[in-house]
């Protein structure tokens, strides 16, 4: 489980993950905020439909991609949270592949 | 002396045919020859060679092709017709799904003049083909019904059910795999010389000579230097095309188009530029920017989609844009093939051209108009 | 000079970048520093200003040492652009970058690439599962946000692994186990470099101290292992390791992997700089001369972006590169370049003395660089396995470019950063040649993914 040990926490704001409200510190990036809230399954891969979440936290691996405010492929370890932000798991799967 | 080198043990490998070049054209022909029961060797260059086969857009494109040359238009349609079986055949043989689709393609018009000109071209192609070719012209609102994301600045588009697309990288891989499965031999070693000797040919790499009855030059730009050694002439020049590739996005574009194509796994290919820069395989930021701008004009929604890679490759062009198919008169058994649309024409190359060569015939009469002699003045 | 023209443009605000910038500014050069992070400090001194306020002393002295550097940088006149992602570097030394989704261009007389390092890929079975992160990621969470993960298993080798574990333990965070993958033979191989390293004995002793304190804390410390893998379906269930021929299991939900760092070479390669294979560090390094000048005129590289030498060396290399660039544009004489760079060179030499020892001791075992189990994922983005790569090699694929087109390996958004090194080494092993002969992916622009909108918005430079 991830948790914060900072003595001076920053102000709390509200973000939504899959519709559920989360209170998070306002100076976190999206990936950190979600991890702290116990969420590590950020997306489903396109080819093998596997679950993925952040790996490097420094903008290198692109495994932390997620849907933010309706836009897919947002690099959540590089984006700060903001009040009212709506975040959803990312599924860019090609449905036509499923039919095969 | 040369005969002696031919007889030394390490030169014992003999083949019915040797294909020089392992790009899309070489691999199609090599596969086709192996399929006709020939003992074939294919020689390809090392990893960082200039390869059009690795840098193309993956369109099986009919509309507009050969608008000024009905033979080329027929040839293109002939390939498009054979593509469904061809892709099935490769899949059955290799297990590789080429992501082939042939449900019609759109070519967008960004202004009124373009739209009017397009209609004239399409009409001419239809007449030339005795109505075998068919098309539709759609205005923006008609287009919107099939492609809801289309931008307001797109005046309209031509649509032809003949067009399709395929993953060109998987095509190349499948051709190589199928070729090997049928007993073909692949050498990663460039051919540096070839000689006509009696009824046979000797082809040489830096280290080894090989003997064969037929030699098929499909070596891209190297054809230019190799062809004269067997009495042929292949005047080709490079033209750079840059293509952008995006991250994967949800499927939204179910037809190939001239500028934008969504691949089966969601990535978009955006193309493409036409630059005369010699053999420079680099990328140019201004060209990339133009491609980006045009893609956004066509589908404004792409504004927020990221490109991952810009790549450039060199088209192999002739002065009139048509292919070169030649059989040598002075050295029978030597062929030279150069064409731009290696994906579209892969089916006819593998099935028709290769079986002609396998039978030992000169190329079929319908192809004589593609001899490079047309450039002799 | 117009608004977007600079004497020196520096990419990266780690120790190398900010040292170079501060020094160049001191000599009155017009300097622009671009970094995609939101504060200066790079990986080593990440969020150092923020942590100063929070008084988080468990980050250790080597971290606090960075404060004066960052403060001097802040006090300079350098134009520092944070959250600026550099995505293109053209031949005429124009740098394209984006801030908040808007593209910009700036032209430099000299360019310094100081983009630092990234963690080496760790392709073992299960490394893509949910719950597996790099140890560097754990450290970033700690430094930047004070977020920790209780009861994780740390796997790998290298000083950073011990440092991060030590930081966790100092902050009172329980670690379930540390599985040390340092090959046993490395200790013997490294011994011959001990004397050379005595000059910077401080660094080495510090490493031992971290390790000793970790062991003393009672953390389960496992070593002399011959293999390791991560089990689970979609998310981690356990880590399994092989010791003396027996497989053993540790149940856990989180695993942090680390086996050293390697230079961020994409930026330099896309600028056309020459690279070499460095056998001791088992990675690609960018060729530079003693001043940091690359094979491309006007482009210099400083810090870990050329080869791994650590943060203190990065600061010296940044300063030396700055002096050379100032000399190139006639702000200082070549004589002064030599005089001014002396103290930096002295300090750099002391740091470099320990490298052969450290590199040799922590050179990761080949089985964790070139996996043996065929369904191990190599390319995380395109989900390409070792088996697929081997199949393509059997088809006649001789290098990274053809492999890329046959398998899509390296074609995803990370642009080969998490598979490129593995691919060079896998091809080398399968084809029985050196990685040097195999080479690396051809790096194409953009350096980092960029939206079409950003590209289109670019004002003609
Ligand atoms: C995850 C991680 C953790 C580490 N932790 C430690 C540690 O605790 N102690 C230690 O001694 N060493 C640590 N290191 C090693 C240490 O980071 C380096 O030795 C040192 O930072 C090198 O300094 P530098 O200036 O060369 O690069 P860095 O400090 O890495 O700085 C490079 C900067 O460039 C920026 N950048 C990169 N690409 C772009 C781009 N395209 N556009 C804009 N900006 C860009 C990055 O955001 C970064 O800020 C760590 C390394 C990593 C990868
Ligand atoms: S976690 Fe690697 S890019 Fe965000």
mmCIF file with all atom_site columns, C-alpha atoms in Angstrom, chain C residues 83-221:
data_model
loop_
_atom_site.group_PDB
_atom_site.id
_atom_site.type_symbol
_atom_site.label_atom_id
_atom_site.label_alt_id
_atom_site.label_comp_id
_atom_site.label_asym_id
_atom_site.label_entity_id
_atom_site.label_seq_id
_atom_site.pdbx_PDB_ins_code
_atom_site.Cartn_x
_atom_site.Cartn_y
_atom_site.Cartn_z
_atom_site.occupancy
_atom_site.B_iso_or_equiv
_atom_site.pdbx_formal_charge
_atom_site.auth_seq_id
_atom_site.auth_comp_id
_atom_site.auth_asym_id
_atom_site.auth_atom_id
_atom_site.pdbx_PDB_model_num
ATOM 1   C CA . UNK C 1 83  ? 7.849  21.922  -17.646 1.00 0.00 ? 83  UNK C CA 1
ATOM 2   C CA . UNK C 1 84  ? 9.454  22.330  -21.054 1.00 0.00 ? 84  UNK C CA 1
ATOM 3   C CA . UNK C 1 85  ? 9.629  19.125  -23.012 1.00 0.00 ? 85  UNK C CA 1
ATOM 4   C CA . UNK C 1 86  ? 12.295 19.212  -25.707 1.00 0.00 ? 86  UNK C CA 1
ATOM 5   C CA . UNK C 1 87  ? 11.155 17.175  -28.704 1.00 0.00 ? 87  UNK C CA 1
ATOM 6   C CA . UNK C 1 88  ? 13.399 18.184  -31.556 1.00 0.00 ? 88  UNK C CA 1
ATOM 7   C CA . UNK C 1 89  ? 16.913 19.371  -32.182 1.00 0.00 ? 89  UNK C CA 1
ATOM 8   C CA . UNK C 1 90  ? 17.701 20.451  -35.717 1.00 0.00 ? 90  UNK C CA 1
ATOM 9   C CA . UNK C 1 91  ? 21.020 20.548  -37.541 1.00 0.00 ? 91  UNK C CA 1
ATOM 10  C CA . UNK C 1 92  ? 21.186 24.319  -37.359 1.00 0.00 ? 92  UNK C CA 1
ATOM 11  C CA . UNK C 1 93  ? 20.969 24.157  -33.536 1.00 0.00 ? 93  UNK C CA 1
ATOM 12  C CA . UNK C 1 94  ? 17.325 25.121  -33.267 1.00 0.00 ? 94  UNK C CA 1
ATOM 13  C CA . UNK C 1 95  ? 15.668 23.486  -30.276 1.00 0.00 ? 95  UNK C CA 1
ATOM 14  C CA . UNK C 1 96  ? 11.946 22.795  -30.410 1.00 0.00 ? 96  UNK C CA 1
ATOM 15  C CA . UNK C 1 97  ? 10.114 22.365  -27.150 1.00 0.00 ? 97  UNK C CA 1
ATOM 16  C CA . UNK C 1 98  ? 6.625  22.509  -25.710 1.00 0.00 ? 98  UNK C CA 1
ATOM 17  C CA . UNK C 1 99  ? 5.275  24.126  -22.591 1.00 0.00 ? 99  UNK C CA 1
ATOM 18  C CA . UNK C 1 100 ? 1.644  23.491  -21.634 1.00 0.00 ? 100 UNK C CA 1
ATOM 19  C CA . UNK C 1 101 ? 0.834  22.126  -25.053 1.00 0.00 ? 101 UNK C CA 1
ATOM 20  C CA . UNK C 1 102 ? 2.313  25.030  -26.980 1.00 0.00 ? 102 UNK C CA 1
ATOM 21  C CA . UNK C 1 103 ? 5.390  24.582  -29.149 1.00 0.00 ? 103 UNK C CA 1
ATOM 22  C CA . UNK C 1 104 ? 8.317  26.987  -29.216 1.00 0.00 ? 104 UNK C CA 1
ATOM 23  C CA . UNK C 1 105 ? 11.617 27.257  -31.029 1.00 0.00 ? 105 UNK C CA 1
ATOM 24  C CA . UNK C 1 106 ? 14.879 28.693  -29.737 1.00 0.00 ? 106 UNK C CA 1
ATOM 25  C CA . UNK C 1 107 ? 18.207 28.963  -31.462 1.00 0.00 ? 107 UNK C CA 1
ATOM 26  C CA . UNK C 1 108 ? 21.504 28.468  -29.688 1.00 0.00 ? 108 UNK C CA 1
ATOM 27  C CA . UNK C 1 109 ? 25.063 29.146  -30.753 1.00 0.00 ? 109 UNK C CA 1
ATOM 28  C CA . UNK C 1 110 ? 25.983 26.171  -28.596 1.00 0.00 ? 110 UNK C CA 1
ATOM 29  C CA . UNK C 1 111 ? 23.779 23.361  -27.313 1.00 0.00 ? 111 UNK C CA 1
ATOM 30  C CA . UNK C 1 112 ? 24.397 21.317  -24.192 1.00 0.00 ? 112 UNK C CA 1
ATOM 31  C CA . UNK C 1 113 ? 22.578 18.033  -23.799 1.00 0.00 ? 113 UNK C CA 1
ATOM 32  C CA . UNK C 1 114 ? 22.376 17.277  -20.073 1.00 0.00 ? 114 UNK C CA 1
ATOM 33  C CA . UNK C 1 115 ? 19.421 14.937  -20.077 1.00 0.00 ? 115 UNK C CA 1
ATOM 34  C CA . UNK C 1 116 ? 20.890 12.537  -17.541 1.00 0.00 ? 116 UNK C CA 1
ATOM 35  C CA . UNK C 1 117 ? 20.231 8.874   -17.158 1.00 0.00 ? 117 UNK C CA 1
ATOM 36  C CA . UNK C 1 118 ? 17.376 6.442   -17.005 1.00 0.00 ? 118 UNK C CA 1
ATOM 37  C CA . UNK C 1 119 ? 17.163 3.115   -15.242 1.00 0.00 ? 119 UNK C CA 1
ATOM 38  C CA . UNK C 1 120 ? 18.378 0.104   -17.136 1.00 0.00 ? 120 UNK C CA 1
ATOM 39  C CA . UNK C 1 121 ? 15.615 -2.199  -18.367 1.00 0.00 ? 121 UNK C CA 1
ATOM 40  C CA . UNK C 1 122 ? 15.134 -5.253  -16.152 1.00 0.00 ? 122 UNK C CA 1
ATOM 41  C CA . UNK C 1 123 ? 13.457 -7.778  -18.446 1.00 0.00 ? 123 UNK C CA 1
ATOM 42  C CA . UNK C 1 124 ? 12.599 -10.727 -16.236 1.00 0.00 ? 124 UNK C CA 1
ATOM 43  C CA . UNK C 1 125 ? 9.380  -12.733 -16.281 1.00 0.00 ? 125 UNK C CA 1
ATOM 44  C CA . UNK C 1 126 ? 6.614  -10.675 -14.698 1.00 0.00 ? 126 UNK C CA 1
ATOM 45  C CA . UNK C 1 127 ? 8.263  -7.264  -14.899 1.00 0.00 ? 127 UNK C CA 1
ATOM 46  C CA . UNK C 1 128 ? 5.219  -5.778  -16.620 1.00 0.00 ? 128 UNK C CA 1
ATOM 47  C CA . UNK C 1 129 ? 2.756  -6.887  -13.944 1.00 0.00 ? 129 UNK C CA 1
ATOM 48  C CA . UNK C 1 130 ? 0.754  -4.367  -12.010 1.00 0.00 ? 130 UNK C CA 1
ATOM 49  C CA . UNK C 1 131 ? 2.596  -3.626  -8.791  1.00 0.00 ? 131 UNK C CA 1
ATOM 50  C CA . UNK C 1 132 ? 6.075  -3.831  -10.301 1.00 0.00 ? 132 UNK C CA 1
ATOM 51  C CA . UNK C 1 133 ? 7.865  -0.501  -10.502 1.00 0.00 ? 133 UNK C CA 1
ATOM 52  C CA . UNK C 1 134 ? 11.450 0.553   -10.731 1.00 0.00 ? 134 UNK C CA 1
ATOM 53  C CA . UNK C 1 135 ? 13.264 1.384   -7.517  1.00 0.00 ? 135 UNK C CA 1
ATOM 54  C CA . UNK C 1 136 ? 13.965 4.783   -9.041  1.00 0.00 ? 136 UNK C CA 1
ATOM 55  C CA . UNK C 1 137 ? 10.199 5.272   -9.221  1.00 0.00 ? 137 UNK C CA 1
ATOM 56  C CA . UNK C 1 138 ? 9.956  4.435   -5.519  1.00 0.00 ? 138 UNK C CA 1
ATOM 57  C CA . UNK C 1 139 ? 12.580 7.067   -4.853  1.00 0.00 ? 139 UNK C CA 1
ATOM 58  C CA . UNK C 1 140 ? 10.826 9.651   -7.003  1.00 0.00 ? 140 UNK C CA 1
ATOM 59  C CA . UNK C 1 141 ? 7.593  9.060   -5.092  1.00 0.00 ? 141 UNK C CA 1
ATOM 60  C CA . UNK C 1 142 ? 9.534  9.557   -1.888  1.00 0.00 ? 142 UNK C CA 1
ATOM 61  C CA . UNK C 1 143 ? 11.492 12.654  -2.911  1.00 0.00 ? 143 UNK C CA 1
ATOM 62  C CA . UNK C 1 144 ? 8.778  14.421  -4.795  1.00 0.00 ? 144 UNK C CA 1
ATOM 63  C CA . UNK C 1 145 ? 5.665  13.563  -2.825  1.00 0.00 ? 145 UNK C CA 1
ATOM 64  C CA . UNK C 1 146 ? 6.707  11.866  0.403   1.00 0.00 ? 146 UNK C CA 1
ATOM 65  C CA . UNK C 1 147 ? 4.786  8.791   -0.732  1.00 0.00 ? 147 UNK C CA 1
ATOM 66  C CA . UNK C 1 148 ? 6.084  5.365   0.284   1.00 0.00 ? 148 UNK C CA 1
ATOM 67  C CA . UNK C 1 149 ? 5.089  1.766   -0.134  1.00 0.00 ? 149 UNK C CA 1
ATOM 68  C CA . UNK C 1 150 ? 5.148  -0.531  2.869   1.00 0.00 ? 150 UNK C CA 1
ATOM 69  C CA . UNK C 1 151 ? 6.294  -4.175  2.623   1.00 0.00 ? 151 UNK C CA 1
ATOM 70  C CA . UNK C 1 152 ? 7.612  -4.097  -0.900  1.00 0.00 ? 152 UNK C CA 1
ATOM 71  C CA . UNK C 1 153 ? 10.341 -6.407  -2.164  1.00 0.00 ? 153 UNK C CA 1
ATOM 72  C CA . UNK C 1 154 ? 13.409 -4.719  -3.697  1.00 0.00 ? 154 UNK C CA 1
ATOM 73  C CA . UNK C 1 155 ? 15.195 -6.708  -6.388  1.00 0.00 ? 155 UNK C CA 1
ATOM 74  C CA . UNK C 1 156 ? 18.433 -5.927  -8.152  1.00 0.00 ? 156 UNK C CA 1
ATOM 75  C CA . UNK C 1 157 ? 21.884 -4.499  -7.821  1.00 0.00 ? 157 UNK C CA 1
ATOM 76  C CA . UNK C 1 158 ? 23.755 -1.214  -7.792  1.00 0.00 ? 158 UNK C CA 1
ATOM 77  C CA . UNK C 1 159 ? 24.486 1.603   -5.343  1.00 0.00 ? 159 UNK C CA 1
ATOM 78  C CA . UNK C 1 160 ? 21.154 3.252   -6.018  1.00 0.00 ? 160 UNK C CA 1
ATOM 79  C CA . UNK C 1 161 ? 19.281 0.175   -4.888  1.00 0.00 ? 161 UNK C CA 1
ATOM 80  C CA . UNK C 1 162 ? 21.052 0.304   -1.527  1.00 0.00 ? 162 UNK C CA 1
ATOM 81  C CA . UNK C 1 163 ? 20.599 4.058   -1.299  1.00 0.00 ? 163 UNK C CA 1
ATOM 82  C CA . UNK C 1 164 ? 16.875 3.873   -1.901  1.00 0.00 ? 164 UNK C CA 1
ATOM 83  C CA . UNK C 1 165 ? 16.453 0.987   0.512   1.00 0.00 ? 165 UNK C CA 1
ATOM 84  C CA . UNK C 1 166 ? 18.488 2.948   3.020   1.00 0.00 ? 166 UNK C CA 1
ATOM 85  C CA . UNK C 1 167 ? 16.302 6.008   2.546   1.00 0.00 ? 167 UNK C CA 1
ATOM 86  C CA . UNK C 1 168 ? 13.229 3.831   3.149   1.00 0.00 ? 168 UNK C CA 1
ATOM 87  C CA . UNK C 1 169 ? 14.676 2.355   6.289   1.00 0.00 ? 169 UNK C CA 1
ATOM 88  C CA . UNK C 1 170 ? 15.784 5.749   7.603   1.00 0.00 ? 170 UNK C CA 1
ATOM 89  C CA . UNK C 1 171 ? 12.253 6.993   7.101   1.00 0.00 ? 171 UNK C CA 1
ATOM 90  C CA . UNK C 1 172 ? 11.010 3.995   9.096   1.00 0.00 ? 172 UNK C CA 1
ATOM 91  C CA . UNK C 1 173 ? 9.333  2.185   6.207   1.00 0.00 ? 173 UNK C CA 1
ATOM 92  C CA . UNK C 1 174 ? 9.300  -1.608  6.359   1.00 0.00 ? 174 UNK C CA 1
ATOM 93  C CA . UNK C 1 175 ? 10.824 -3.485  3.447   1.00 0.00 ? 175 UNK C CA 1
ATOM 94  C CA . UNK C 1 176 ? 9.693  -7.083  3.080   1.00 0.00 ? 176 UNK C CA 1
ATOM 95  C CA . UNK C 1 177 ? 12.926 -8.286  1.506   1.00 0.00 ? 177 UNK C CA 1
ATOM 96  C CA . UNK C 1 178 ? 15.862 -7.193  -0.567  1.00 0.00 ? 178 UNK C CA 1
ATOM 97  C CA . UNK C 1 179 ? 16.927 -9.672  -3.209  1.00 0.00 ? 179 UNK C CA 1
ATOM 98  C CA . UNK C 1 180 ? 20.438 -8.770  -4.282  1.00 0.00 ? 180 UNK C CA 1
ATOM 99  C CA . UNK C 1 181 ? 21.213 -9.924  -7.820  1.00 0.00 ? 181 UNK C CA 1
ATOM 100 C CA . UNK C 1 182 ? 24.863 -8.796  -7.821  1.00 0.00 ? 182 UNK C CA 1
ATOM 101 C CA . UNK C 1 183 ? 26.719 -11.670 -9.485  1.00 0.00 ? 183 UNK C CA 1
ATOM 102 C CA . UNK C 1 184 ? 29.023 -13.399 -7.055  1.00 0.00 ? 184 UNK C CA 1
ATOM 103 C CA . UNK C 1 185 ? 31.956 -13.291 -9.458  1.00 0.00 ? 185 UNK C CA 1
ATOM 104 C CA . UNK C 1 186 ? 31.781 -9.510  -9.624  1.00 0.00 ? 186 UNK C CA 1
ATOM 105 C CA . UNK C 1 187 ? 33.419 -9.155  -6.214  1.00 0.00 ? 187 UNK C CA 1
ATOM 106 C CA . UNK C 1 188 ? 36.489 -10.968 -7.456  1.00 0.00 ? 188 UNK C CA 1
ATOM 107 C CA . UNK C 1 189 ? 36.527 -9.114  -10.753 1.00 0.00 ? 189 UNK C CA 1
ATOM 108 C CA . UNK C 1 190 ? 36.233 -5.755  -8.983  1.00 0.00 ? 190 UNK C CA 1
ATOM 109 C CA . UNK C 1 191 ? 39.050 -6.347  -6.523  1.00 0.00 ? 191 UNK C CA 1
ATOM 110 C CA . UNK C 1 192 ? 41.738 -5.398  -8.975  1.00 0.00 ? 192 UNK C CA 1
ATOM 111 C CA . UNK C 1 193 ? 40.231 -1.917  -9.248  1.00 0.00 ? 193 UNK C CA 1
ATOM 112 C CA . UNK C 1 194 ? 40.166 -1.269  -5.505  1.00 0.00 ? 194 UNK C CA 1
ATOM 113 C CA . UNK C 1 195 ? 43.505 0.514   -5.422  1.00 0.00 ? 195 UNK C CA 1
ATOM 114 C CA . UNK C 1 196 ? 42.557 2.827   -8.231  1.00 0.00 ? 196 UNK C CA 1
ATOM 115 C CA . UNK C 1 197 ? 39.404 3.670   -6.347  1.00 0.00 ? 197 UNK C CA 1
ATOM 116 C CA . UNK C 1 198 ? 41.117 4.636   -3.114  1.00 0.00 ? 198 UNK C CA 1
ATOM 117 C CA . UNK C 1 199 ? 41.105 8.264   -4.213  1.00 0.00 ? 199 UNK C CA 1
ATOM 118 C CA . UNK C 1 200 ? 37.361 8.345   -3.744  1.00 0.00 ? 200 UNK C CA 1
ATOM 119 C CA . UNK C 1 201 ? 37.184 5.865   -0.923  1.00 0.00 ? 201 UNK C CA 1
ATOM 120 C CA . UNK C 1 202 ? 34.494 8.043   0.653   1.00 0.00 ? 202 UNK C CA 1
ATOM 121 C CA . UNK C 1 203 ? 31.954 6.984   -1.976  1.00 0.00 ? 203 UNK C CA 1
ATOM 122 C CA . UNK C 1 204 ? 32.731 3.336   -1.576  1.00 0.00 ? 204 UNK C CA 1
ATOM 123 C CA . UNK C 1 205 ? 32.623 3.388   2.201   1.00 0.00 ? 205 UNK C CA 1
ATOM 124 C CA . UNK C 1 206 ? 29.322 5.175   2.076   1.00 0.00 ? 206 UNK C CA 1
ATOM 125 C CA . UNK C 1 207 ? 27.918 2.372   -0.052  1.00 0.00 ? 207 UNK C CA 1
ATOM 126 C CA . UNK C 1 208 ? 29.080 -0.220  2.441   1.00 0.00 ? 208 UNK C CA 1
ATOM 127 C CA . UNK C 1 209 ? 27.575 1.800   5.274   1.00 0.00 ? 209 UNK C CA 1
ATOM 128 C CA . UNK C 1 210 ? 24.182 1.847   3.567   1.00 0.00 ? 210 UNK C CA 1
ATOM 129 C CA . UNK C 1 211 ? 24.327 -1.870  3.016   1.00 0.00 ? 211 UNK C CA 1
ATOM 130 C CA . UNK C 1 212 ? 25.412 -2.555  6.599   1.00 0.00 ? 212 UNK C CA 1
ATOM 131 C CA . UNK C 1 213 ? 22.637 -0.429  8.017   1.00 0.00 ? 213 UNK C CA 1
ATOM 132 C CA . UNK C 1 214 ? 20.078 -2.178  5.830   1.00 0.00 ? 214 UNK C CA 1
ATOM 133 C CA . UNK C 1 215 ? 21.206 -5.554  7.100   1.00 0.00 ? 215 UNK C CA 1
ATOM 134 C CA . UNK C 1 216 ? 21.341 -4.331  10.691  1.00 0.00 ? 216 UNK C CA 1
ATOM 135 C CA . UNK C 1 217 ? 17.785 -3.050  10.468  1.00 0.00 ? 217 UNK C CA 1
ATOM 136 C CA . UNK C 1 218 ? 16.687 -6.674  10.328  1.00 0.00 ? 218 UNK C CA 1
ATOM 137 C CA . UNK C 1 219 ? 15.406 -6.475  6.778   1.00 0.00 ? 219 UNK C CA 1
ATOM 138 C CA . UNK C 1 220 ? 15.412 -9.856  5.058   1.00 0.00 ? 220 UNK C CA 1
ATOM 139 C CA . UNK C 1 221 ? 18.458 -9.674  2.810   1.00 0.00 ? 221 UNK C CA 1
#
